[in-house]
XYZ file of C-alpha atoms in Angstrom:
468
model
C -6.169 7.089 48.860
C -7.706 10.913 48.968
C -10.894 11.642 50.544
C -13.273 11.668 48.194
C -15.744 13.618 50.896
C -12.664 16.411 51.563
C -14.024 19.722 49.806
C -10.915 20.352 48.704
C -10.726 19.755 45.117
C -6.999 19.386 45.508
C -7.294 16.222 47.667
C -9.911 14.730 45.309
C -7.345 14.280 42.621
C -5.997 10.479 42.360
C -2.748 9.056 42.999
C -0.732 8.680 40.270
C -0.687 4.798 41.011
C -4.132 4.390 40.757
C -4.217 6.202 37.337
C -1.568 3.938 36.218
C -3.898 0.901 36.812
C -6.857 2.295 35.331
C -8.629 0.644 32.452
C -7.486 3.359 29.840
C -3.947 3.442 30.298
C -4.011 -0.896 30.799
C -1.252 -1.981 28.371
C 0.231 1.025 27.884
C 3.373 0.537 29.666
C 4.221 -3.020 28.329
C 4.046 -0.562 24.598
C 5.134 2.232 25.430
C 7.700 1.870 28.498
C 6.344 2.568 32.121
C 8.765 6.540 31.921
C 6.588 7.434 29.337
C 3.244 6.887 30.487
C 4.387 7.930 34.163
C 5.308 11.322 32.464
C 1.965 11.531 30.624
C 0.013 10.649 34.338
C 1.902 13.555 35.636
C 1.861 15.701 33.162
C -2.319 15.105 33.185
C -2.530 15.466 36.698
C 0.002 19.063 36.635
C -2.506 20.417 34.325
C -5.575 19.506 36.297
C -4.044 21.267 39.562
C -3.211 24.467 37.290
C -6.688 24.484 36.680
C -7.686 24.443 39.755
C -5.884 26.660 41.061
C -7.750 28.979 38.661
C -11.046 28.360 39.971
C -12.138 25.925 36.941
C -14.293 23.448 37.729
C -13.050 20.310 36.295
C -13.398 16.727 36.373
C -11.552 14.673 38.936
C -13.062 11.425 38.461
C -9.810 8.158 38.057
C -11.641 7.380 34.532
C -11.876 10.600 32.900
C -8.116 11.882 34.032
C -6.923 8.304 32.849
C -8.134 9.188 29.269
C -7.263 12.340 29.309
C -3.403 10.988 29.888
C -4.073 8.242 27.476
C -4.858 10.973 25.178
C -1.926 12.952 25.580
C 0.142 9.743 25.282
C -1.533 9.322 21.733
C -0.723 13.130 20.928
C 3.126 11.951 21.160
C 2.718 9.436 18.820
C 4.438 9.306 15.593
C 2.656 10.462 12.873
C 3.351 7.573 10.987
C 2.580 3.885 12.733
C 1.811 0.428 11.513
C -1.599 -0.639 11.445
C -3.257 -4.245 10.837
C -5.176 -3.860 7.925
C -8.738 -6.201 8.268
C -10.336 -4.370 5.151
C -10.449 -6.986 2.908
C -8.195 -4.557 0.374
C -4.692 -6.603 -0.037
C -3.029 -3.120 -2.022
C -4.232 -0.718 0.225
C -3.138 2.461 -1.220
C -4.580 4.270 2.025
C -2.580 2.134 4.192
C 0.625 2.020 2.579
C 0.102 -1.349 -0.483
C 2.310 -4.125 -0.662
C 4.071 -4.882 3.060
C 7.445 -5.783 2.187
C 9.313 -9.788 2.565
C 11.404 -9.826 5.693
C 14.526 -9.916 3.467
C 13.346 -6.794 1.466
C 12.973 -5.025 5.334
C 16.408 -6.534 6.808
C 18.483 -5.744 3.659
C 16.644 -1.843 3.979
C 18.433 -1.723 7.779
C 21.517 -2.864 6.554
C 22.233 0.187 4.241
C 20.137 2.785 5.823
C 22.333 2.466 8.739
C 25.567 3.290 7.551
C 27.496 3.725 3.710
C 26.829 1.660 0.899
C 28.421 1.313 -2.497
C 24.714 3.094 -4.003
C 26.884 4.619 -6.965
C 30.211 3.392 -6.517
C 31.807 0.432 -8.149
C 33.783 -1.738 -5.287
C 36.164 -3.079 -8.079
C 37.435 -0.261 -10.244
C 36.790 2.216 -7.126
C 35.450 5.121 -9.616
C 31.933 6.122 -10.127
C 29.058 3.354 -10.533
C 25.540 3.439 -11.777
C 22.391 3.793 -9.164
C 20.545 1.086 -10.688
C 22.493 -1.109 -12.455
C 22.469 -4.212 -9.904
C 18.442 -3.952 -9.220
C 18.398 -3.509 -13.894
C 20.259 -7.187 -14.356
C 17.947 -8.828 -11.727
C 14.621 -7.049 -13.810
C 16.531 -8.500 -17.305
C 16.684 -12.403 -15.604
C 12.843 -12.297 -14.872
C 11.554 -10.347 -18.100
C 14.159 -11.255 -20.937
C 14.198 -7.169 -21.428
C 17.796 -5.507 -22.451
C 16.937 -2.689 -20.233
C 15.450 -1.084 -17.153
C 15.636 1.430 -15.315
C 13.689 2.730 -11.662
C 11.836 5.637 -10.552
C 10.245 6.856 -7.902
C 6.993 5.357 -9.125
C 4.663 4.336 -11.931
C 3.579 7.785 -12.415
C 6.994 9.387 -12.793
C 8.057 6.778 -15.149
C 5.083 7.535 -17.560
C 5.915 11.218 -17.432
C 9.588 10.618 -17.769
C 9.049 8.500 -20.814
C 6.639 11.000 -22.391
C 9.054 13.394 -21.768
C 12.181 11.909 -23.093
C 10.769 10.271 -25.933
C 7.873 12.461 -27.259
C 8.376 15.885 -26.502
C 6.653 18.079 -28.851
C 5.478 15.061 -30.870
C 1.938 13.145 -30.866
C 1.091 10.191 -28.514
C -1.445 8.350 -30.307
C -3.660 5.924 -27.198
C -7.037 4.751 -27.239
C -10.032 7.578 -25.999
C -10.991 4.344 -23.861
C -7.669 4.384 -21.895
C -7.611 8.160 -20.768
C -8.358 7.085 -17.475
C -8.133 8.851 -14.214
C -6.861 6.644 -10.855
C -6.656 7.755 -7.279
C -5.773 10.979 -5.909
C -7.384 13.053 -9.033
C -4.517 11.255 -11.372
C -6.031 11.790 -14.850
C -3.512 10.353 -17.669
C -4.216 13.512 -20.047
C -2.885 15.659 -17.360
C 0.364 13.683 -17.599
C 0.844 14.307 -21.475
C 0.251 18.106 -21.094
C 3.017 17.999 -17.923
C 5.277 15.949 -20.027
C 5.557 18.146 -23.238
C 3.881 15.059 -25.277
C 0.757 16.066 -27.463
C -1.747 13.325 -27.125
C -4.030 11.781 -29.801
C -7.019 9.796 -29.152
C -8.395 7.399 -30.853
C -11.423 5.241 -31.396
C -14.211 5.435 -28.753
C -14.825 4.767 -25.224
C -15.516 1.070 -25.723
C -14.687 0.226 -29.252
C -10.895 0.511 -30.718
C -9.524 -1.405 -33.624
C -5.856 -1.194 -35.202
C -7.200 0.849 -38.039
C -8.191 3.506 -35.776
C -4.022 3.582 -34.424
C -3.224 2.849 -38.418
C -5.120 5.902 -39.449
C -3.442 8.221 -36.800
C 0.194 7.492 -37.751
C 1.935 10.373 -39.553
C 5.026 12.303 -39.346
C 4.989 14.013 -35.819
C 3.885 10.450 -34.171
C 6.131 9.467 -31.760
C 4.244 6.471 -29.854
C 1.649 4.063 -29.515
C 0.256 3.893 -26.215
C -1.288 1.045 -24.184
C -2.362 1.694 -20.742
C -3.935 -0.759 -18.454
C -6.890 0.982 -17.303
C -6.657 0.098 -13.711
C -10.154 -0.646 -11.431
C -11.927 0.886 -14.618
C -13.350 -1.655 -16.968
C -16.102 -1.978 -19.657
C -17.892 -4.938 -20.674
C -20.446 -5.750 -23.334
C -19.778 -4.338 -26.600
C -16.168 -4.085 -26.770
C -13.011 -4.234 -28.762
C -9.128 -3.325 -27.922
C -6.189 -4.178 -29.723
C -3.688 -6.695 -28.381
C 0.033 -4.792 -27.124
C 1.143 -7.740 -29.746
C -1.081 -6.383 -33.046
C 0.283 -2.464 -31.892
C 4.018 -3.246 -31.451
C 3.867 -4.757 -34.852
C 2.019 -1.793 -36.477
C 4.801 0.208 -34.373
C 7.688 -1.459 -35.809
C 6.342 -1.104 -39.488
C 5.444 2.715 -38.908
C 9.278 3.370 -37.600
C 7.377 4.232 -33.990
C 8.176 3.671 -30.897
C 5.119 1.050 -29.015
C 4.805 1.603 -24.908
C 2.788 -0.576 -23.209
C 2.191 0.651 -19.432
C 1.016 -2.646 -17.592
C 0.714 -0.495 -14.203
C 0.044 -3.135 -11.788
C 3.827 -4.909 -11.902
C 3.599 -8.429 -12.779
C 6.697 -9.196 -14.422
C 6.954 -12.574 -15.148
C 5.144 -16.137 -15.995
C 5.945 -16.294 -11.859
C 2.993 -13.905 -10.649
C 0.568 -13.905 -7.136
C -1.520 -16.795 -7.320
C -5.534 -16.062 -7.959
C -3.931 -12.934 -10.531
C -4.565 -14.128 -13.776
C -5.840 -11.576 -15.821
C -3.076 -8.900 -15.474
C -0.983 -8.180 -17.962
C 2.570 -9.207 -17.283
C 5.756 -7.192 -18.060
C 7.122 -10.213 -19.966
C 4.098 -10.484 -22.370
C 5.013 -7.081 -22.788
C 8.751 -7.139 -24.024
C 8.130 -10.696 -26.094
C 5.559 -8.768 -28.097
C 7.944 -6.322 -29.011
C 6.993 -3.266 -27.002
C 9.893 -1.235 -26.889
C 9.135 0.173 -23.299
C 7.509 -1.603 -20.773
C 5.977 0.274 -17.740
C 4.902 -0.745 -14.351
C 4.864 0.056 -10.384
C 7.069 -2.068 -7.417
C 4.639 -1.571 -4.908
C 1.588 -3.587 -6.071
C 1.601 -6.935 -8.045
C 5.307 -7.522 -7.249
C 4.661 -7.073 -3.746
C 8.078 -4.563 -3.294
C 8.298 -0.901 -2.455
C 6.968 1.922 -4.296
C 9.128 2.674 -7.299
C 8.045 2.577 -10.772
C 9.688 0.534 -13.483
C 10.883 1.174 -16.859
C 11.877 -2.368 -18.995
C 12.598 -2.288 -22.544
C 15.235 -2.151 -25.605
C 18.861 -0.495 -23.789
C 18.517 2.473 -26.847
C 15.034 3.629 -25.266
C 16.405 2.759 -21.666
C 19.082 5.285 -22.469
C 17.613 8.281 -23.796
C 14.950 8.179 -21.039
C 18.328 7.813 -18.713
C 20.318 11.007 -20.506
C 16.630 13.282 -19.889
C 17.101 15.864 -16.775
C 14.225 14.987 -15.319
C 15.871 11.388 -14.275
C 17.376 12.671 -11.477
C 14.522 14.094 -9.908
C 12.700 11.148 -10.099
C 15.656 9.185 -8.878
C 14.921 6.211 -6.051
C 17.172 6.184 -2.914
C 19.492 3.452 -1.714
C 16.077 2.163 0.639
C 14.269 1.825 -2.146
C 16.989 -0.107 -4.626
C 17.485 -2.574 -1.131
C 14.154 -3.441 -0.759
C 13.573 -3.843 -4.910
C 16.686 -5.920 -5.240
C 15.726 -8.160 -2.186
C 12.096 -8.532 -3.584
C 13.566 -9.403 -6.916
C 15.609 -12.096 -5.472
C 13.032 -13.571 -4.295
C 10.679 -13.358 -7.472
C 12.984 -15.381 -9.447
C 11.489 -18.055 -7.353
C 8.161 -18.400 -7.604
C 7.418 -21.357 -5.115
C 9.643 -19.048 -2.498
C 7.750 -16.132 -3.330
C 4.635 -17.285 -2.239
C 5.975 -17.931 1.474
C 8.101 -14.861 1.812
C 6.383 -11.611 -0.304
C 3.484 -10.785 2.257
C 1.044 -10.283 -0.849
C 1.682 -13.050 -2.807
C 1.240 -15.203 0.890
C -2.117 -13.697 1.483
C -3.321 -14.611 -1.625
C -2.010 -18.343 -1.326
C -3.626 -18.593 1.904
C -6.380 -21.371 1.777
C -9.936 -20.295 2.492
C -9.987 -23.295 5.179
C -7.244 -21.588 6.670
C -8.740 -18.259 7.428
C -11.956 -20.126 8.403
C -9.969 -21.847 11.339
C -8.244 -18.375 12.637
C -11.428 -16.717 12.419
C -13.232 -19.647 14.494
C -10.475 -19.429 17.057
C -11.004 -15.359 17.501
C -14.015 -15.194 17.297
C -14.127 -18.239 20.338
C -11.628 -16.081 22.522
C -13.879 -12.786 21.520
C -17.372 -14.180 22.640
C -16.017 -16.201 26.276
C -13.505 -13.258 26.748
C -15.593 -10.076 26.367
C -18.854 -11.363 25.821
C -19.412 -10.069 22.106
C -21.489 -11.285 19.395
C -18.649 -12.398 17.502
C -18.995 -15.123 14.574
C -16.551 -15.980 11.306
C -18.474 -15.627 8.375
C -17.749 -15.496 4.674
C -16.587 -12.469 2.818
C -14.725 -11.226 -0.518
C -11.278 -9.849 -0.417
C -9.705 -7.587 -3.492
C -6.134 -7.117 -4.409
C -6.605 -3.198 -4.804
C -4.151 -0.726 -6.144
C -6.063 -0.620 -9.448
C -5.038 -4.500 -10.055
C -7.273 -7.280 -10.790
C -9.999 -5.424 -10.435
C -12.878 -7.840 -11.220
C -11.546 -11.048 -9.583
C -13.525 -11.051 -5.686
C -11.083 -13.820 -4.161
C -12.822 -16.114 -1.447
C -12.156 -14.856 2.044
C -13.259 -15.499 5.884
C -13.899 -12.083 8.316
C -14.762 -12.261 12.224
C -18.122 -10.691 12.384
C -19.606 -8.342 15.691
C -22.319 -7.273 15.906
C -22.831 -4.497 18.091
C -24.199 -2.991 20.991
C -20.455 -3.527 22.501
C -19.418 -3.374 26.363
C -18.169 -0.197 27.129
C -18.142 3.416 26.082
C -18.396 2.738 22.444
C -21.411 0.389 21.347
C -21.949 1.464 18.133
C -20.557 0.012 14.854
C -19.119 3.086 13.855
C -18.066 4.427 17.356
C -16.042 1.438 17.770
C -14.441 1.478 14.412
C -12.538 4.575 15.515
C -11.708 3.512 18.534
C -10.100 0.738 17.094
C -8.137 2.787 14.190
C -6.665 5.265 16.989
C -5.516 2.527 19.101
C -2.442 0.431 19.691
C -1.858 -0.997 17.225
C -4.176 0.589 15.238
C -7.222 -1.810 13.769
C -8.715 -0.657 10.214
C -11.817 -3.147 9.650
C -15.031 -2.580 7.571
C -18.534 -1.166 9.113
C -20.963 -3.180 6.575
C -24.628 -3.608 7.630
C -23.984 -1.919 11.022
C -21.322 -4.558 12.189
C -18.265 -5.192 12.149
C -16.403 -7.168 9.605
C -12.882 -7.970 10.343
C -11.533 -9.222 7.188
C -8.625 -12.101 7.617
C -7.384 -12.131 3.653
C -4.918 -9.899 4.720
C -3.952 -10.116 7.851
C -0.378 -11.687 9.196
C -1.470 -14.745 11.307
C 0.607 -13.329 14.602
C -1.618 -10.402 14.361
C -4.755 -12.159 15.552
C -3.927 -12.034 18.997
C -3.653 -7.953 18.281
C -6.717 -7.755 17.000
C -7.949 -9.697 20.420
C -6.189 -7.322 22.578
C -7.327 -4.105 20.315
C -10.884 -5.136 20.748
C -10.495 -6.027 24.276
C -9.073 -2.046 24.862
C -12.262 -0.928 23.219
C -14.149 -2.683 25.061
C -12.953 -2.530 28.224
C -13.025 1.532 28.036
């Protein structure tokens, strides 16, 4: 052990043992492998002799030079990590949406690590087509003749603008022109595409005269769009995707009904009801049918087009299709999802969303009991369960609050950060990283959404924080 009385600042520096055991770097070895953190003790403890040697005055104590390595371990860290999400938000856009079914992940590995047969038929041995396997699994669940993948919902509405309305007039309800997340406003997307767009009826009211009256020679499309988390109530009116593909087919125009949120079939996530599905879609006659893989379908981010092969063909033959074309990860992890769809009892024990949301409220109750037990006689925290709403998120479902259970804590906490908000950040820069909710100056850890294995994270998350 040094002297802690020696003047010599040198000689007040701690082993490199004793950092290894201190409270900050606790765990870090069993994560992170004991060469790495050894290197990041050294490293911390090079620096601090440098400065020394320079006649800085720095801090020696074990604590301080402990976080200072943890630090510099978390500066090495990728970029991109997993994280437990305990918001309460199922379709976390922030955090990444639907976590993919252990097939979708495994059948990812298998191609990303060597060749596949992506655009290559294995029978004739000449030249295949990129989405042809993931099309005839989309045609068994929707009853389409068609479909076709991009790289998500957005690119598919500009591609379809693009190849099928160029020039030409758009017609969509004024009360659809809706902007989503990250500044995505859908009037944008018609000026990128080429399309001219034509609005009709008003913000809350819109009847089929209004699309009737709008029809003439340069019209190209109707246009549905599901407005996403936007929604008026009260005084209202909309017309049916039904009543417009009709008026479509009797103009001689085309009818595209962007559902967004990716339920395809009469198979959806339980508690969903009021999203429109894809298959409502093609068996009213909408000749394109638009929607994303990463939210209601629970797969990876891709956006789908579905509809009559013509439309699914010029959209195909348009430039732009290549740019917007999905790689052989995405195509694994969509065809492995879609296997799975076409079973909806199976679906809702192997998608991760479609789980959560089958997950009894009883359920949650008892996990968040049982950590919030361990919490209080471990660590001494004011931890409780307590009731809460989760959402699905993405922009789906927005007005259905599903019945959920959080672990409640109320601060001040042990250790060097008491505060709600103080300890919220040391939890989302930790490992694993732990992204809960700060509501009425405690914190809610939200269970809706979190894999059951991860409770004992949490446990050991909190206990880092605490412990300091």
């Amino acid at each position: 052990m040094p002297d802690r009385d020696d003047p010599s600042p040198f000689r007040r520096l701690p082993p490199v043992n004793e950092l290894l055991a201190s409270g900050p770097l606790a765990g870090s070895i069993d994560r992170l492998g004991r060469d790495a953190v050894l290197s990041a003790v050294r490293s911390t403890l090079d620096d601090a002799r440098s400065r020394i040697a320079r006649g800085e005055a720095i801090e020696v104590d074990p604590g301080a030079l402990a976080r200072s390595a943890a630090d510099r371990l978390a500066s090495d860290r990728p970029i991109l990590r997993p994280v437990i999400n305990a918001t309460g938000i199922l379709l976390h856009t922030g955090l990444g949406r639907a976590p993919l079914a252990r097939e979708a992940v495994e059948a990812v590995a298998r191609v990303a690590s060597g060749y596949c047969n992506l655009e290559f038929d294995l029978e004739s041995g000449h030249r295949g087509r990129r989405a042809d396997g993931v099309a005839g699994l989309i045609r068994r669940l929707t009853g389409a003749e068609a479909a076709t993948v991009v790289n998500n919902n957005a690119g598919a509405t500009m591609l379809a603008l693009r190849a099928l309305a160029t020039g030409r007039e758009v017609v969509v309800s004024r009360g659809q022109l809706v902007e989503i997340g990250g500044s995505y406003r859908l009037p944008e997307v018609f000026e990128a595409s080429g399309a001219r767009l034509r609005e009709v009826g008003t913000t809350n009211r819109t009847r089929l005269s209004d699309y009737e009256r709008a029809i003439g020679p340069d019209t190209a499309a109707l246009l549905r769009v599901h407005p996403s988390n936007y929604r008026i109530v009260g005084f209202t009116e909309s017309v049916g995707i039904s009543e417009l593909a009709a008026l479509g087919r009797s103009r001689g125009v085309l009818t595209i009904d962007d559902v967004g949120s990716g339920a395809l079939g009469p198979g959806r996530p339980p508690v969903v009801v009021e999203e429109p599905t894809v298959l409502e879609g093609v068996q009213a006659g909408a000749d394109l049918v638009l929607c994303s893989g990463d939210k209601l379908l629970g797969g990876p981010q891709c956006g789908l087009l579905i509809g009559r092969e013509a439309v699914i063909r010029r959209i195909e033959a348009d430039p732009l299709m290549r740019a917007l074309r999905v790689d052989k990860m995405t195509l694994a992890a969509l065809e492995a999802t879609l296997r799975i769809a076409l079973d909806p009892s199976r679906a809702s024990r192997s998608i991760p969303l479609w789980a959560f949301l089958a997950t009894p409220v009883e359920s949650l109750r008892g996990r968040a009991d049982r950590l919030s037990d361990r919490l209080r006689e471990e660590f001494g925290l004011g931890a409780a369960s307590a009731d809460s709403v989760s959402y699905v998120g993405g922009g789906s479902a927005p007005g259905e609050a599903i019945p959920s259970v959080s672990v409640r804590i109320e601060p001040p906490l042990p250790g060097r950060c008491p505060g709600a908000s103080e300890a919220s950040r040391a939890l989302r820069e930790g490992e694993p990283g732990v992204v809960c909710r700060v509501q009425a100056g405690a914190l809610w850890f939200d269970l809706r959404a979190v894999f059951e294995e991860d409770d004992d994270r949490i446990a050991g998350a909190i206990g880092a924080v605490v412990r300091g």
